[in-house]
């Protein structure tokens, strides 16, 4: 801080004694203004969402690799028998998942 004297001295405080705050700023007026601001913000967010939705093209699903396609050729629909499965295996009710 000794190398940068402007950082070591605090800024001068402002004199706010001549500033007046209007007394019409009641809670009702403030609440109305906040509600109007919220409504405007919601409208702008809806517009932005719609613009993003229209400008973003759909992403195509990635194609499986040749190895995966070869394995998928041999895929078969099977149902597991819980009575013949290993005791530590938990079979789903439809017998399709372990």
mmCIF file of C-alpha atoms in Angstrom:
data_model
loop_
_atom_site.group_PDB
_atom_site.id
_atom_site.type_symbol
_atom_site.label_atom_id
_atom_site.label_comp_id
_atom_site.label_asym_id
_atom_site.label_seq_id
_atom_site.Cartn_x
_atom_site.Cartn_y
_atom_site.Cartn_z
ATOM 1 C CA UNK A 1 0.000 0.000 0.000
ATOM 2 C CA UNK A 2 2.962 2.308 0.510
ATOM 3 C CA UNK A 3 3.745 1.962 -3.190
ATOM 4 C CA UNK A 4 0.179 2.998 -4.081
ATOM 5 C CA UNK A 5 -0.743 5.928 -1.815
ATOM 6 C CA UNK A 6 -4.118 6.395 -3.548
ATOM 7 C CA UNK A 7 -5.181 2.978 -2.264
ATOM 8 C CA UNK A 8 -4.119 3.614 1.304
ATOM 9 C CA UNK A 9 -6.209 6.762 1.830
ATOM 10 C CA UNK A 10 -9.975 6.341 2.064
ATOM 11 C CA UNK A 11 -12.136 8.416 -0.290
ATOM 12 C CA UNK A 12 -13.687 11.587 1.085
ATOM 13 C CA UNK A 13 -17.208 11.217 2.460
ATOM 14 C CA UNK A 14 -19.940 13.067 0.563
ATOM 15 C CA UNK A 15 -21.988 15.745 2.253
ATOM 16 C CA UNK A 16 -25.579 14.514 2.151
ATOM 17 C CA UNK A 17 -27.006 17.215 4.462
ATOM 18 C CA UNK A 18 -28.625 19.182 1.598
ATOM 19 C CA UNK A 19 -30.268 16.118 0.013
ATOM 20 C CA UNK A 20 -33.987 15.722 0.577
ATOM 21 C CA UNK A 21 -36.030 12.569 0.095
ATOM 22 C CA UNK A 22 -39.612 13.055 -1.096
ATOM 23 C CA UNK A 23 -42.133 11.956 1.498
ATOM 24 C CA UNK A 24 -44.642 10.764 -1.145
ATOM 25 C CA UNK A 25 -42.664 7.530 -1.388
ATOM 26 C CA UNK A 26 -45.129 5.500 0.641
ATOM 27 C CA UNK A 27 -45.190 1.739 0.873
ATOM 28 C CA UNK A 28 -48.205 1.602 -1.462
ATOM 29 C CA UNK A 29 -46.456 3.578 -4.199
ATOM 30 C CA UNK A 30 -43.317 1.543 -3.718
ATOM 31 C CA UNK A 31 -45.262 -1.736 -3.898
ATOM 32 C CA UNK A 32 -47.016 -0.621 -7.092
ATOM 33 C CA UNK A 33 -43.697 0.294 -8.709
ATOM 34 C CA UNK A 34 -42.112 -3.008 -7.701
ATOM 35 C CA UNK A 35 -45.101 -4.953 -9.081
ATOM 36 C CA UNK A 36 -44.947 -3.051 -12.382
ATOM 37 C CA UNK A 37 -41.224 -3.718 -12.624
ATOM 38 C CA UNK A 38 -41.761 -7.424 -11.925
ATOM 39 C CA UNK A 39 -44.462 -7.645 -14.620
ATOM 40 C CA UNK A 40 -42.190 -5.926 -17.141
ATOM 41 C CA UNK A 41 -39.322 -8.249 -16.224
ATOM 42 C CA UNK A 42 -41.537 -11.324 -16.679
ATOM 43 C CA UNK A 43 -42.633 -10.043 -20.116
ATOM 44 C CA UNK A 44 -39.022 -9.497 -21.166
ATOM 45 C CA UNK A 45 -38.022 -12.968 -19.940
ATOM 46 C CA UNK A 46 -40.874 -14.509 -21.968
ATOM 47 C CA UNK A 47 -39.709 -12.614 -25.075
ATOM 48 C CA UNK A 48 -36.126 -13.713 -24.522
ATOM 49 C CA UNK A 49 -37.175 -17.323 -23.995
ATOM 50 C CA UNK A 50 -39.157 -17.273 -27.246
ATOM 51 C CA UNK A 51 -36.251 -15.731 -29.178
ATOM 52 C CA UNK A 52 -33.872 -18.370 -27.804
ATOM 53 C CA UNK A 53 -36.314 -21.145 -28.641
ATOM 54 C CA UNK A 54 -36.663 -19.948 -32.253
ATOM 55 C CA UNK A 55 -32.966 -19.300 -32.828
ATOM 56 C CA UNK A 56 -31.576 -22.549 -31.414
ATOM 57 C CA UNK A 57 -31.637 -25.361 -33.975
ATOM 58 C CA UNK A 58 -32.419 -28.849 -32.680
ATOM 59 C CA UNK A 59 -29.333 -30.925 -31.977
ATOM 60 C CA UNK A 60 -29.373 -34.250 -33.820
ATOM 61 C CA UNK A 61 -28.735 -37.371 -31.780
ATOM 62 C CA UNK A 62 -25.168 -38.640 -32.161
ATOM 63 C CA UNK A 63 -24.769 -41.682 -34.376
ATOM 64 C CA UNK A 64 -23.499 -44.773 -32.596
ATOM 65 C CA UNK A 65 -20.008 -45.926 -33.455
ATOM 66 C CA UNK A 66 -19.549 -48.897 -35.816
ATOM 67 C CA UNK A 67 -18.666 -51.156 -32.852
ATOM 68 C CA UNK A 68 -21.880 -50.243 -31.047
ATOM 69 C CA UNK A 69 -23.928 -50.806 -34.210
ATOM 70 C CA UNK A 70 -22.388 -54.292 -34.604
ATOM 71 C CA UNK A 71 -23.269 -55.172 -31.007
ATOM 72 C CA UNK A 72 -26.803 -53.842 -31.479
ATOM 73 C CA UNK A 73 -27.299 -56.271 -34.365
ATOM 74 C CA UNK A 74 -27.206 -59.122 -31.844
ATOM 75 C CA UNK A 75 -29.511 -57.479 -29.302
ATOM 76 C CA UNK A 76 -32.397 -59.642 -28.138
ATOM 77 C CA UNK A 77 -35.457 -58.991 -26.007
ATOM 78 C CA UNK A 78 -35.122 -61.241 -22.958
ATOM 79 C CA UNK A 79 -36.951 -61.763 -19.681
ATOM 80 C CA UNK A 80 -34.977 -62.861 -16.619
ATOM 81 C CA UNK A 81 -36.363 -65.539 -14.316
ATOM 82 C CA UNK A 82 -35.959 -64.425 -10.666
ATOM 83 C CA UNK A 83 -36.148 -68.033 -9.448
ATOM 84 C CA UNK A 84 -33.039 -69.026 -11.440
ATOM 85 C CA UNK A 85 -31.048 -65.802 -10.957
ATOM 86 C CA UNK A 86 -28.237 -65.544 -8.410
ATOM 87 C CA UNK A 87 -29.497 -64.817 -4.881
ATOM 88 C CA UNK A 88 -27.717 -61.433 -4.753
ATOM 89 C CA UNK A 89 -29.252 -60.188 -8.007
ATOM 90 C CA UNK A 90 -32.361 -58.083 -7.732
ATOM 91 C CA UNK A 91 -34.593 -58.519 -10.775
ATOM 92 C CA UNK A 92 -37.210 -55.898 -11.683
ATOM 93 C CA UNK A 93 -40.892 -56.855 -11.547
ATOM 94 C CA UNK A 94 -41.100 -57.093 -15.339
ATOM 95 C CA UNK A 95 -37.912 -59.218 -15.469
ATOM 96 C CA UNK A 96 -36.189 -56.802 -17.866
ATOM 97 C CA UNK A 97 -33.676 -55.162 -15.529
ATOM 98 C CA UNK A 98 -31.119 -56.327 -12.961
#
